[in-house]
Coordinates of C-alpha atoms in Angstrom, one line a residue:
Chain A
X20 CA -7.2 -33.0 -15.9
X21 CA -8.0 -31.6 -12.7
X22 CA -4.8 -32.1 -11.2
X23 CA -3.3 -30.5 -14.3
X24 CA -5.5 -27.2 -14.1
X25 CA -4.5 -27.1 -10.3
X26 CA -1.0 -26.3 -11.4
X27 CA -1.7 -24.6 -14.4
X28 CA -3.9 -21.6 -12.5
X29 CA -1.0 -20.9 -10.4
X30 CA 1.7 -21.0 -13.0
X31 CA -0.2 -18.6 -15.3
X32 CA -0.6 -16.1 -12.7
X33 CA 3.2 -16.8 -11.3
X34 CA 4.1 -15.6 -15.2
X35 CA 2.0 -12.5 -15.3
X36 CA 3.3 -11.5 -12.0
X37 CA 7.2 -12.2 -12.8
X38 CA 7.6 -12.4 -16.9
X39 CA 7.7 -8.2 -16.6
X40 CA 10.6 -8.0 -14.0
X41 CA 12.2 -10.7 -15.4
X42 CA 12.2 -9.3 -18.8
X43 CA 13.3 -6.2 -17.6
X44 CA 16.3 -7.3 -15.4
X45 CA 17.0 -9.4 -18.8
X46 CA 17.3 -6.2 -20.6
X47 CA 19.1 -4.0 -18.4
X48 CA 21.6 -6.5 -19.0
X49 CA 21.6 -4.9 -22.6
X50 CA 22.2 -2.1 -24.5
X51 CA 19.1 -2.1 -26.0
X52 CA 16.5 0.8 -25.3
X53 CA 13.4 -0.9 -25.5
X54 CA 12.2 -4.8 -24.9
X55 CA 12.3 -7.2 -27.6
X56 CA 15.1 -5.5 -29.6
X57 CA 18.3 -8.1 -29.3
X58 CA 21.5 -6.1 -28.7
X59 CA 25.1 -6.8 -27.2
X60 CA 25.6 -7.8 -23.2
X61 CA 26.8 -4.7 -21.5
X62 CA 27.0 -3.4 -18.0
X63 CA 26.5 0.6 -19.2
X64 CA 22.6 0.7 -17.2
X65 CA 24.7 -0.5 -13.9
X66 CA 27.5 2.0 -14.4
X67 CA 25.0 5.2 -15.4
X68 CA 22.5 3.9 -12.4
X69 CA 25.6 4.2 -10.3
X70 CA 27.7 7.5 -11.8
X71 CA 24.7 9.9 -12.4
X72 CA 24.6 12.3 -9.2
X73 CA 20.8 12.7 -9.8
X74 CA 20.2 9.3 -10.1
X75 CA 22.7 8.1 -6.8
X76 CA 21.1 11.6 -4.7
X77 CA 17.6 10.8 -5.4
X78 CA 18.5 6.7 -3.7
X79 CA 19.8 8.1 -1.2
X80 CA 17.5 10.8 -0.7
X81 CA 14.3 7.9 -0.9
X82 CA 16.3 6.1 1.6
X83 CA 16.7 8.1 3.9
X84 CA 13.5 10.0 4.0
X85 CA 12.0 6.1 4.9
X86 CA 14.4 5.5 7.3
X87 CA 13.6 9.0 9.0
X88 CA 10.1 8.8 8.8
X89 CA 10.3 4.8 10.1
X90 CA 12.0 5.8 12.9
X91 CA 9.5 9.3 14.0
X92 CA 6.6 6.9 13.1
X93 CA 8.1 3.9 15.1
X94 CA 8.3 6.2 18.2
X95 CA 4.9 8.3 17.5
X96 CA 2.6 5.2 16.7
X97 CA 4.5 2.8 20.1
X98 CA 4.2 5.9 22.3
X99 CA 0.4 6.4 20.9
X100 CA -0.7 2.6 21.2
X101 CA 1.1 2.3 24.6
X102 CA -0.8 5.2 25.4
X103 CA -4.4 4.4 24.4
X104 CA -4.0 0.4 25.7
X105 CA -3.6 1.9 28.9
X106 CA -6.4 4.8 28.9
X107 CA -10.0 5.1 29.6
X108 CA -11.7 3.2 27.0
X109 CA -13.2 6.0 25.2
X110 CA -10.1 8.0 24.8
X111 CA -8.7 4.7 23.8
X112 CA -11.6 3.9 21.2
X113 CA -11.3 7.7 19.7
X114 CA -7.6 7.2 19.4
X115 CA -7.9 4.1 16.9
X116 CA -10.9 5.6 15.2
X117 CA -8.7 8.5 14.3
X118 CA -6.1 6.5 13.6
X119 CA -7.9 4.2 11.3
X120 CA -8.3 7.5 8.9
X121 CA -4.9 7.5 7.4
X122 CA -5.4 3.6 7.0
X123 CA -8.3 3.7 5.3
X124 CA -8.1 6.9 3.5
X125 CA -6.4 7.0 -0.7
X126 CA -3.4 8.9 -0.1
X127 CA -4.4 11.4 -2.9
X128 CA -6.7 12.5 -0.5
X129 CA -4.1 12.4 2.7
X130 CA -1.2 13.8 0.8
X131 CA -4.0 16.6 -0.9
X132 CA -5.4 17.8 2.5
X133 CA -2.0 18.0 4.5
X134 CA -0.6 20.2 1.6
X135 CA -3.7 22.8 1.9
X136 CA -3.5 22.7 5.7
X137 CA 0.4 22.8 5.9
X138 CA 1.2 25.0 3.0
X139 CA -1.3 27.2 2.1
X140 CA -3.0 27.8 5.5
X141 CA 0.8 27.7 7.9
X142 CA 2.7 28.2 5.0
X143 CA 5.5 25.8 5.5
X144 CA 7.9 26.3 2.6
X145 CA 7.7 22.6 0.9
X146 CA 11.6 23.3 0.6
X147 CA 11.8 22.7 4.4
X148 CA 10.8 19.0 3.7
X149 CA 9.1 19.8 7.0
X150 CA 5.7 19.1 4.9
X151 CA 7.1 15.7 3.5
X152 CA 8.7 14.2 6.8
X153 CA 4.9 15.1 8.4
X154 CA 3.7 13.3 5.2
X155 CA 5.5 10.3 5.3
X156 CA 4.8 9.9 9.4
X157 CA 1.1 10.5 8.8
X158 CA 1.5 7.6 6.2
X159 CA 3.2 5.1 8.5
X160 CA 2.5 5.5 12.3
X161 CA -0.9 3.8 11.7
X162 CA 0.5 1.2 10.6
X163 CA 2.8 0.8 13.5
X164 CA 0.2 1.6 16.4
X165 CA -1.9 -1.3 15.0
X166 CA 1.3 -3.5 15.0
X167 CA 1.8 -2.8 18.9
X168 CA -1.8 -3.2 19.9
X169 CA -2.1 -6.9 19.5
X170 CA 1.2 -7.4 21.0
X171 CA -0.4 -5.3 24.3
X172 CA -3.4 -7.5 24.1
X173 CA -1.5 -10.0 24.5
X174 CA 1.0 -9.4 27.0
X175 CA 0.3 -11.0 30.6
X176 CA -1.2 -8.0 32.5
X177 CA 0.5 -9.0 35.6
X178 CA 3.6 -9.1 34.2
X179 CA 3.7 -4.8 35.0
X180 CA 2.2 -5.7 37.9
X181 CA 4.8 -8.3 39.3
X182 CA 7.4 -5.4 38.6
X183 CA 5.8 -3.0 40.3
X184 CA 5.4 -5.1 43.7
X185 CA 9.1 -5.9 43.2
X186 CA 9.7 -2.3 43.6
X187 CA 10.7 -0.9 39.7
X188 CA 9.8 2.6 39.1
X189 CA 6.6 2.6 36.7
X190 CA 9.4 4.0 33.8
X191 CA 11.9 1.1 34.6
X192 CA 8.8 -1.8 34.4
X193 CA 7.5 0.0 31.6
X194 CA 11.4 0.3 29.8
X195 CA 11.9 -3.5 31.4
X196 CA 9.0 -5.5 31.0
X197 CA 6.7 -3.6 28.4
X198 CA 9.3 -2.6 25.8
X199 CA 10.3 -6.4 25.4
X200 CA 7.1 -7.8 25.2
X201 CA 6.0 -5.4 22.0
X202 CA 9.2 -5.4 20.3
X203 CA 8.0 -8.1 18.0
X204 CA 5.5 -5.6 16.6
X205 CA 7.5 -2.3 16.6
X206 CA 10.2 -3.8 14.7
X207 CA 6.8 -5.4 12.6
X208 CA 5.8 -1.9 12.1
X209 CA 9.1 -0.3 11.0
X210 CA 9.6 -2.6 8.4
X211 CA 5.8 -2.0 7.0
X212 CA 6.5 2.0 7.8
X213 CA 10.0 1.3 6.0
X214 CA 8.3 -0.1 2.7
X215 CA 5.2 2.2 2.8
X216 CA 7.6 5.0 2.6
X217 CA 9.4 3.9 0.0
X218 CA 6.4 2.8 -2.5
X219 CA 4.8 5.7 -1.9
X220 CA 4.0 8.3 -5.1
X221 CA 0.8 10.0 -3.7
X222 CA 2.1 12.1 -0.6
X223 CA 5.6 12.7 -1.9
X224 CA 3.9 14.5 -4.9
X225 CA 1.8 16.8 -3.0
X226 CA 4.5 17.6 0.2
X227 CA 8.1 17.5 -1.3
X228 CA 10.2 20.4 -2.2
X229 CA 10.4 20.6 -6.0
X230 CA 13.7 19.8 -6.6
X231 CA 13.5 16.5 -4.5
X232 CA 12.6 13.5 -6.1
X233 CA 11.8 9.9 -4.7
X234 CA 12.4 7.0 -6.6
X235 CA 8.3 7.0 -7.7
X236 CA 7.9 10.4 -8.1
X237 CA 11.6 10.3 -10.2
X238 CA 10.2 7.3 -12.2
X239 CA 6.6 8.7 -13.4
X240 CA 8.7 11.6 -14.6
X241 CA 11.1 9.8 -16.2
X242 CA 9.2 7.8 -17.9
X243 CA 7.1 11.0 -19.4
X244 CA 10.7 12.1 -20.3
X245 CA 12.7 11.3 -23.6
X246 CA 16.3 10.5 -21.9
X247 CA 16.6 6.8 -22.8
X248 CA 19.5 6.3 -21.3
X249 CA 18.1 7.6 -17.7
X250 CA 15.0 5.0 -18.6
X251 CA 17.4 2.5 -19.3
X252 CA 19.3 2.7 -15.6
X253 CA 15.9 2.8 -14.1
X254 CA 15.8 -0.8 -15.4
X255 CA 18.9 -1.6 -13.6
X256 CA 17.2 0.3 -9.8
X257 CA 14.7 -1.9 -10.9
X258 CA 16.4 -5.3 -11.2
X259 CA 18.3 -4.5 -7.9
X260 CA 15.6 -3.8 -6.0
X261 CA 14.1 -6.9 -7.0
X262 CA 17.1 -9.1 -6.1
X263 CA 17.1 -7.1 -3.0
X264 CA 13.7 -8.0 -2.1
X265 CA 13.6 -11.8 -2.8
X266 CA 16.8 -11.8 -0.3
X267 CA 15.2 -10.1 2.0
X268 CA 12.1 -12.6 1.6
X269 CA 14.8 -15.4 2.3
X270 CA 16.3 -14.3 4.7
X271 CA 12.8 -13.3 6.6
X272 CA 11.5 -16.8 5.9
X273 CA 14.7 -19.2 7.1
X274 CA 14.9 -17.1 10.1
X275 CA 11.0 -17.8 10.9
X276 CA 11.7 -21.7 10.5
X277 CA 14.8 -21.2 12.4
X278 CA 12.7 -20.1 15.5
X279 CA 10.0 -22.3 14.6
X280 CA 12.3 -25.3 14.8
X281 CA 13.1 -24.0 18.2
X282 CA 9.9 -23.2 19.6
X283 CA 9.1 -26.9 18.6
X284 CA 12.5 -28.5 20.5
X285 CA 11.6 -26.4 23.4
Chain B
X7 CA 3.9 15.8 36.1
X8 CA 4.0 12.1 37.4
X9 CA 4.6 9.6 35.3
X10 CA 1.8 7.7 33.9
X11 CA 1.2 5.1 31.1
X12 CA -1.5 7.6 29.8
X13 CA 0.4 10.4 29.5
X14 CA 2.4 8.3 26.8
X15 CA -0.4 8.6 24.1
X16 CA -0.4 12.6 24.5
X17 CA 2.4 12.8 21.6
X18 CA 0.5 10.9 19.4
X19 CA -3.0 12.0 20.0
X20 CA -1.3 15.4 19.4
X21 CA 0.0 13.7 15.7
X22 CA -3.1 12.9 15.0
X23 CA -5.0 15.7 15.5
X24 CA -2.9 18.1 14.1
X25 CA -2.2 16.3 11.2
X26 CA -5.3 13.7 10.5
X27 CA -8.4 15.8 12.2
X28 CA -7.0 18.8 10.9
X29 CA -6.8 18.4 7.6
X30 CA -10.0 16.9 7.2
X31 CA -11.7 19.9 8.6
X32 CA -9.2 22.0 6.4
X33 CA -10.6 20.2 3.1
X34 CA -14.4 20.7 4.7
X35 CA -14.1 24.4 4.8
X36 CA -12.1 25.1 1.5
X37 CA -14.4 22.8 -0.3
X38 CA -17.5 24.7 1.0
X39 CA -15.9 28.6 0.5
X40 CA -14.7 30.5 -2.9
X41 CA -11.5 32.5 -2.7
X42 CA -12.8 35.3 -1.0
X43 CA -13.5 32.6 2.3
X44 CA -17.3 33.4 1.4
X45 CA -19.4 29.9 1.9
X46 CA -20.6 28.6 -1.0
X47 CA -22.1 25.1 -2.5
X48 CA -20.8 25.9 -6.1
X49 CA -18.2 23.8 -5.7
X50 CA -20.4 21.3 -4.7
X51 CA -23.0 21.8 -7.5
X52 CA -20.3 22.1 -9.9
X53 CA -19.4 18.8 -9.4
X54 CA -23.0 17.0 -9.8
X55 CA -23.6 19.2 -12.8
X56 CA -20.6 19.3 -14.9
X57 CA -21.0 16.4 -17.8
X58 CA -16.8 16.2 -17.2
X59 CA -16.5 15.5 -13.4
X60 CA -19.7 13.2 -13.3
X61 CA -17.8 11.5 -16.6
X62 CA -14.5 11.3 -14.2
X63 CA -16.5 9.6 -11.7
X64 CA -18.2 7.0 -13.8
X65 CA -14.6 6.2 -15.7
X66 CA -13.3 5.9 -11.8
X67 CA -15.6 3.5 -11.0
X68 CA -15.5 1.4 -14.1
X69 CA -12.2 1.1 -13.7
X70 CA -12.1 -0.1 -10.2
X71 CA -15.2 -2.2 -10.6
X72 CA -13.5 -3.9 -13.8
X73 CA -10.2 -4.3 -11.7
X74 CA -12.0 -5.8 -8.7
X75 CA -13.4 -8.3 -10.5
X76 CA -10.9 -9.5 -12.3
X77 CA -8.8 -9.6 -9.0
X78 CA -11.1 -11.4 -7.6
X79 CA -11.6 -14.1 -10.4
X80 CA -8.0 -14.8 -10.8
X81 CA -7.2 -14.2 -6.9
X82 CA -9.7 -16.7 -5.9
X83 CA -8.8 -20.0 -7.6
X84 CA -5.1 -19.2 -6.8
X85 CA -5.7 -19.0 -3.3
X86 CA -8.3 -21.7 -2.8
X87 CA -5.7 -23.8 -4.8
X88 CA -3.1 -23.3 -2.5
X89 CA -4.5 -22.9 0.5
X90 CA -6.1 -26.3 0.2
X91 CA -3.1 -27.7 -1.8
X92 CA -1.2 -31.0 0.6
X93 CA 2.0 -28.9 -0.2
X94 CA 4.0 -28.9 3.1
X95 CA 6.1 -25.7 1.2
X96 CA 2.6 -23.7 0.5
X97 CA 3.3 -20.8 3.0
X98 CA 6.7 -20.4 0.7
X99 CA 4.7 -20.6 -2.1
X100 CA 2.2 -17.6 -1.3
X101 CA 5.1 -15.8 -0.4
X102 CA 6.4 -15.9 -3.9
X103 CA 2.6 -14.7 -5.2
X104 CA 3.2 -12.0 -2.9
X105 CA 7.0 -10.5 -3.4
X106 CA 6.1 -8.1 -6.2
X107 CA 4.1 -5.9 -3.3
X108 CA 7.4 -5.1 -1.7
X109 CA 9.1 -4.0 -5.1
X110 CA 8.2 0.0 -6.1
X111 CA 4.8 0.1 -7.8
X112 CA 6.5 2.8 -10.3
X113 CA 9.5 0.3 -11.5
X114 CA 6.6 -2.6 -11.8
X115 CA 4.5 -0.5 -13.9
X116 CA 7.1 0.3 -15.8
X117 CA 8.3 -3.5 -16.5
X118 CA 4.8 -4.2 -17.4
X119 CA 4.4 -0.9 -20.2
X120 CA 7.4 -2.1 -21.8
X121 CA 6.0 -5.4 -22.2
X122 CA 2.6 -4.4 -23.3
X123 CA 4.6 -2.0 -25.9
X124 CA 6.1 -5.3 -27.1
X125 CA 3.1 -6.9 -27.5
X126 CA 0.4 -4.1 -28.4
X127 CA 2.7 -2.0 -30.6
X128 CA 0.6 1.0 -29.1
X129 CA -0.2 1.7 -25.8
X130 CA -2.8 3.6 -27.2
X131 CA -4.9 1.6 -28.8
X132 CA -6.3 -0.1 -25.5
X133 CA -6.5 2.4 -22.7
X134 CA -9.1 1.2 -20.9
X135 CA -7.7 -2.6 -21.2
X136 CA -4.1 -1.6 -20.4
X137 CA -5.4 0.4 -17.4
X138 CA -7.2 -2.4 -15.7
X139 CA -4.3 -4.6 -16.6
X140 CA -2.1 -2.6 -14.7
X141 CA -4.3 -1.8 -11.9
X142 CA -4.4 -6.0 -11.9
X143 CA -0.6 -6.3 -11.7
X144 CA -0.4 -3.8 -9.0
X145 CA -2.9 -4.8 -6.8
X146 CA -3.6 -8.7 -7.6
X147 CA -1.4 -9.9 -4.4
X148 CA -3.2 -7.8 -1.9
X149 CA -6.4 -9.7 -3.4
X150 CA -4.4 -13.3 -3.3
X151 CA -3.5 -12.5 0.0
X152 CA -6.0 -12.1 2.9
X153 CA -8.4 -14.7 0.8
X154 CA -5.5 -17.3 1.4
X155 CA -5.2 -16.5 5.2
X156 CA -9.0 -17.2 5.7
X157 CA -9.2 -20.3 3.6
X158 CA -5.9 -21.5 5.3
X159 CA -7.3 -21.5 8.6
X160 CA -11.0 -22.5 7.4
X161 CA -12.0 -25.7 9.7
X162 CA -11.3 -28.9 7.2
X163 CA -13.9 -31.0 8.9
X164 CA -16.8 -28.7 7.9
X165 CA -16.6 -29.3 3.9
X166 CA -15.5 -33.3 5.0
X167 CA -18.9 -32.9 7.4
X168 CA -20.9 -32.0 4.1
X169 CA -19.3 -34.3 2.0
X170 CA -20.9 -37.0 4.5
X171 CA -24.0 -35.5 4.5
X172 CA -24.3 -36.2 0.5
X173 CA -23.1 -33.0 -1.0
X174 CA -20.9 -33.5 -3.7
X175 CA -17.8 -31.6 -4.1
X176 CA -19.4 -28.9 -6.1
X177 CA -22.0 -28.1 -3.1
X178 CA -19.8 -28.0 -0.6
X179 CA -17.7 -25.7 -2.4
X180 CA -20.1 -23.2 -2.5
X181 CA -22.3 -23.8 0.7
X182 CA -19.3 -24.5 2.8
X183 CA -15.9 -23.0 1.6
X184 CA -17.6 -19.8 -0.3
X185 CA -19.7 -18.3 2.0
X186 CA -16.9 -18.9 5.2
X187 CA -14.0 -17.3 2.6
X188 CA -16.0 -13.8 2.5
X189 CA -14.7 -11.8 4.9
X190 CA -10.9 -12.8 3.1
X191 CA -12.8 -11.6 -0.1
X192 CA -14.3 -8.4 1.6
X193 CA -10.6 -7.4 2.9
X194 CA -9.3 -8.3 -0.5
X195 CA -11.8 -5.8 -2.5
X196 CA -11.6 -3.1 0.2
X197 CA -7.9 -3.2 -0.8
X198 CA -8.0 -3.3 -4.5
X199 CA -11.5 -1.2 -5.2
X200 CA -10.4 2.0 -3.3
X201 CA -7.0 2.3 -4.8
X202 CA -8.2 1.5 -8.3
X203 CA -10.2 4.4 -8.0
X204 CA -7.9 6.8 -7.4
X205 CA -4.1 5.6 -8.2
X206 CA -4.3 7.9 -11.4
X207 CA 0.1 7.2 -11.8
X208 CA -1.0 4.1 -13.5
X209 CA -3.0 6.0 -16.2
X210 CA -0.7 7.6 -16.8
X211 CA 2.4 5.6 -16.9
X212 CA 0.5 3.7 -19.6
X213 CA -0.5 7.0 -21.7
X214 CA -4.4 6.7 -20.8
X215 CA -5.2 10.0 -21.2
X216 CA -8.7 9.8 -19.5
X217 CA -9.4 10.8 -15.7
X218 CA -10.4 9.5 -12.6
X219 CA -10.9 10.8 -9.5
X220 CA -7.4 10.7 -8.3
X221 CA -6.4 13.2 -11.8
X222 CA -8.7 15.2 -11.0
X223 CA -7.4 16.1 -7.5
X224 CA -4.0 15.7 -9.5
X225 CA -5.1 18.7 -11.9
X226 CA -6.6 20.9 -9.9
X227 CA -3.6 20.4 -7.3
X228 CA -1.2 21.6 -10.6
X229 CA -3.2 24.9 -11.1
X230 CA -3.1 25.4 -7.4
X231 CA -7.1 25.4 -7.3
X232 CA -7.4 24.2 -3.2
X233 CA -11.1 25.0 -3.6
X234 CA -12.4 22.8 -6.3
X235 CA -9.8 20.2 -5.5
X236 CA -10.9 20.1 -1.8
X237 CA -14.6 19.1 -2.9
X238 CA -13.2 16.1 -4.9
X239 CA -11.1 14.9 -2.2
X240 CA -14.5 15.4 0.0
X241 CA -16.7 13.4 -3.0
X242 CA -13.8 10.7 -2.6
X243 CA -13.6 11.1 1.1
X244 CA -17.8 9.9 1.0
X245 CA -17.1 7.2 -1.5
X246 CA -14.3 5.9 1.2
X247 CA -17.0 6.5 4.2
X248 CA -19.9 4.4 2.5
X249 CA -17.4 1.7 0.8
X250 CA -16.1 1.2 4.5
X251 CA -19.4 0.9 6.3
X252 CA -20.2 -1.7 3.4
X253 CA -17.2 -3.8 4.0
X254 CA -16.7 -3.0 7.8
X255 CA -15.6 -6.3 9.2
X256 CA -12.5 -7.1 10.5
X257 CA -10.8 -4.5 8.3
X258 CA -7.5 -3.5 10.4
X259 CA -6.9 -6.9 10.5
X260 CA -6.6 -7.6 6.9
X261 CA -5.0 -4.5 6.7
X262 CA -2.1 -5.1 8.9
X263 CA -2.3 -8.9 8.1
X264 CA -1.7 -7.8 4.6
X265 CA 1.8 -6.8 4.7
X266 CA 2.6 -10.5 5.6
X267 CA 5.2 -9.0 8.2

């Protein structure tokens, strides 16, 4: 009985979590406009999903925007934790207070007070995506600054050091020696600042130009909106993303047994 | 200027004040001034005296309180049973409880409406139950999550140490396993309570009409009312402050730790 209930608990919640997306993908499958209904196989979702200029400019706009802001944040938040591992402890300690706001703070609140401060009191025109790109990097450089810092931490101090005495210039040792030891956790924090980009609703909302559209901000509106066959291809982003994902989860987990395996033959 | 490690941080400690100090004294002053820039507490006393705002506030935190809890009791068992599970495949395992995190929180939400739809009928019928449901599918693997990674690396000998003393299984559940798994709880409901409070797309997205705080920044946001807005973001802002000084242990931790990256 006990044994039993061990597997059952997991199972249930396994279903709630997947039964939804699975449906879904199911469905968009379909040519049905709502779950439940049975209709004929067809491929229609994939080919609106993929033919629709709004539907193909607002991927690639979502995209892109993450990669951009992954990239400014990657720099910002490595530069930043670099930075503050090396200063005076209290400029060090105000610098991850600070940077702890974003973290911590709902993004209503994050995207809400960086559209009063950028639009109404500089008056950025939101059509500049000037306010968004800000938003997006205020979202995710956190994330990667306290990626790095444990990576600093634990890098052998005498490693710099050891360069130094062996006559690099500070910028090579730093290019040489530091860059390679906190790799690990930039490319940790672009990945995170890749994905926080793309799920977010809050700061898109409150920053973007009006006729720009993420995938969430596309989605809530869509799905106030009446155009079935628009809701129906969303179904179809949706099932792709999903395979996407679970790839990407694969792929991420053979390659950390891969170098597990070799850390252990080593 | 020579070349120092310091210098590095200058970029980004000029990011961060620009565009996270800034801000926050930006929503200070608009929340304490009318339109004219005259200070003012009406905004202020608005809030704690209108039946609708206060109303807002209570819905908020019923709604996150409900959704915490519920988190927590379905979180809890799911990761104590794997984390303690002989499965050599477990850290595959919680990385299937986890996937949904990475996929859009919009397309989840709206895989789960048109199920409820099936089953309810009417979204309508149940806001309040639909709401937390959702809030549940959203946020129920960054609950599973960090109480997993604590009870993972719990020390096995301690509850084996109380089972020799003489307490049964029961008792050193819950005077060995419980109280060591907190701080995996704390992270988990400092990651499920705040957002509940204010992710106000999930309301919506399952027709519940009623507000919580994050609408109401939403609403006042759409009639391009900075003032009054600003003072709910500040209300929210304290709510954050105190929930964080509550829960203040090891909290960048968890929240890095939760991405699983």
């Amino acid at each position: 009985m006990k044994k039993f209930r061990r597997i059952l608990v997991p199972v249930l919640v396994l279903l709630f979590l997947y039964v939804p997306i699975l449906m879904l993908a199911l469905y968009s499958f379909t040519d049905s406009t709502q779950i439940g209904a049975i209709r004929s196989f067809t491929f229609k979702n994939y080919e609106t999903l993929f033919t629709t200029d709004e539907l193909r400019s607002m991927i690639v706009g979502t995209l892109l925007l993450a990669l951009g802001s992954a990239v400014l944040a990657t720099l910002l938040g490595t530069l930043g934790a670099v930075g503050a591992f090396y200063s005076k402890k209290r400029t060090s300690s105000i610098m991850s207070t600070v940077n702890q706001i974003p973290v911590i703070n709902a993004d209503v609140v994050t995207g809400f007070s960086l559209c009063i401060l950028l639009v109404v009191v500089f008056g950025i025109p939101k059509d500049t995506y000037i306010p968004l790109v800000i938003g997006h990097v205020t979202l995710c450089a956190p994330f990667v600054y306290l990626s790095v810092i444990p990576k600093l931490k634990q890098m052998d101090p005498a490693l710099y050091e050891a360069a130094l005495d062996l006559g690099a210039k500070p910028r090579t040792a730093l290019m040489k020696v530091v860059i390679p030891q906190i790799l690990s956790g930039m490319v940790t924090g672009f990945m995170l600042a890749i994905t926080l980009s793309l799920d977010d609703y809050f700061i898109a909302t409150y920053t973007k130009p009006a006729t720009f559209d993420t995938i969430s901000t596309y989605v809530v509106n869509a799905t106030k909106g009446s155009q079935t066959d628009i809701k129906t291809a969303l179904w179809a982003l949706s099932t792709l993303i999903f395979v996407l994902v679970i790839v990407l989860v694969l792929v991420m987990n053979l390659n950390s047994k891969k170098r597990e395996q070799k850390e252990a033959k080593a | 200027m020579k070349f120092s490690r310091k210098t590095l941080g200058i970029p980004y400690g000029v990011f961060l004040t620009l565009f996270v100090v800034a801000p926050m004294i930006v929503l200070f002053y608009y929340a304490f001034t009318n339109g004219q820039g005259v200070f003012t507490l009406r905004n202020l006393t608005d809030f704690f005296t209108d039946p609708n705002t206060l109303g807002t506030l209570f819905y908020s935190l019923a709604i996150a309180l409900t959704t915490t809890v519920v988190c927590l009791l379905i979180a809890y068992p799911v990761a104590y049973i794997l984390a303690t599970s002989k499965l050599k495949a477990k850290s595959v395992i919680i990385m299937i409880f986890v996937t949904p995190m990475w996929i859009n929180f919009s397309l989840r939400i709206t895989a789960l409406k048109e199920i409820l739809t099936l089953i309810e009928g009417n979204l309508a019928y149940y806001p309040f139950l639909n709401s937390v449901l959702g809030m549940t599918y959203d946020f129920l693997p960054f609950m599973i999550l960090p109480i997993y990674n604590t009870i993972v690396k719990l020390d096995h000998s301690l509850t084996e140490a109380a089972r020799d003393l003489g307490a049964n299984e029961r008792g050193a559940f819950l005077k060995v396993t419980v109280p060591l798994s907190l701080p995996g709880v704390v992270s988990g409901i400092s990651m499920v309570f705040l957002p509940a409070m204010t992710n106000y797309v999930v309301l919506d997205m399952l027709y519940n009409s009623t507000y919580i705080m994050g609408s109401l920044i939403g609403s006042y946001f759409a009639a391009y009312n900075w003032h009054g807005g600003s003072m709910i973001a500040l209300v929210l802002l304290g709510i954050i402050c105190v929930f964080t000084l509550l829960t203040d242990s090891g909290e960048d931790d968890a929240r890095t730790g939760g991405a699983l990256l």
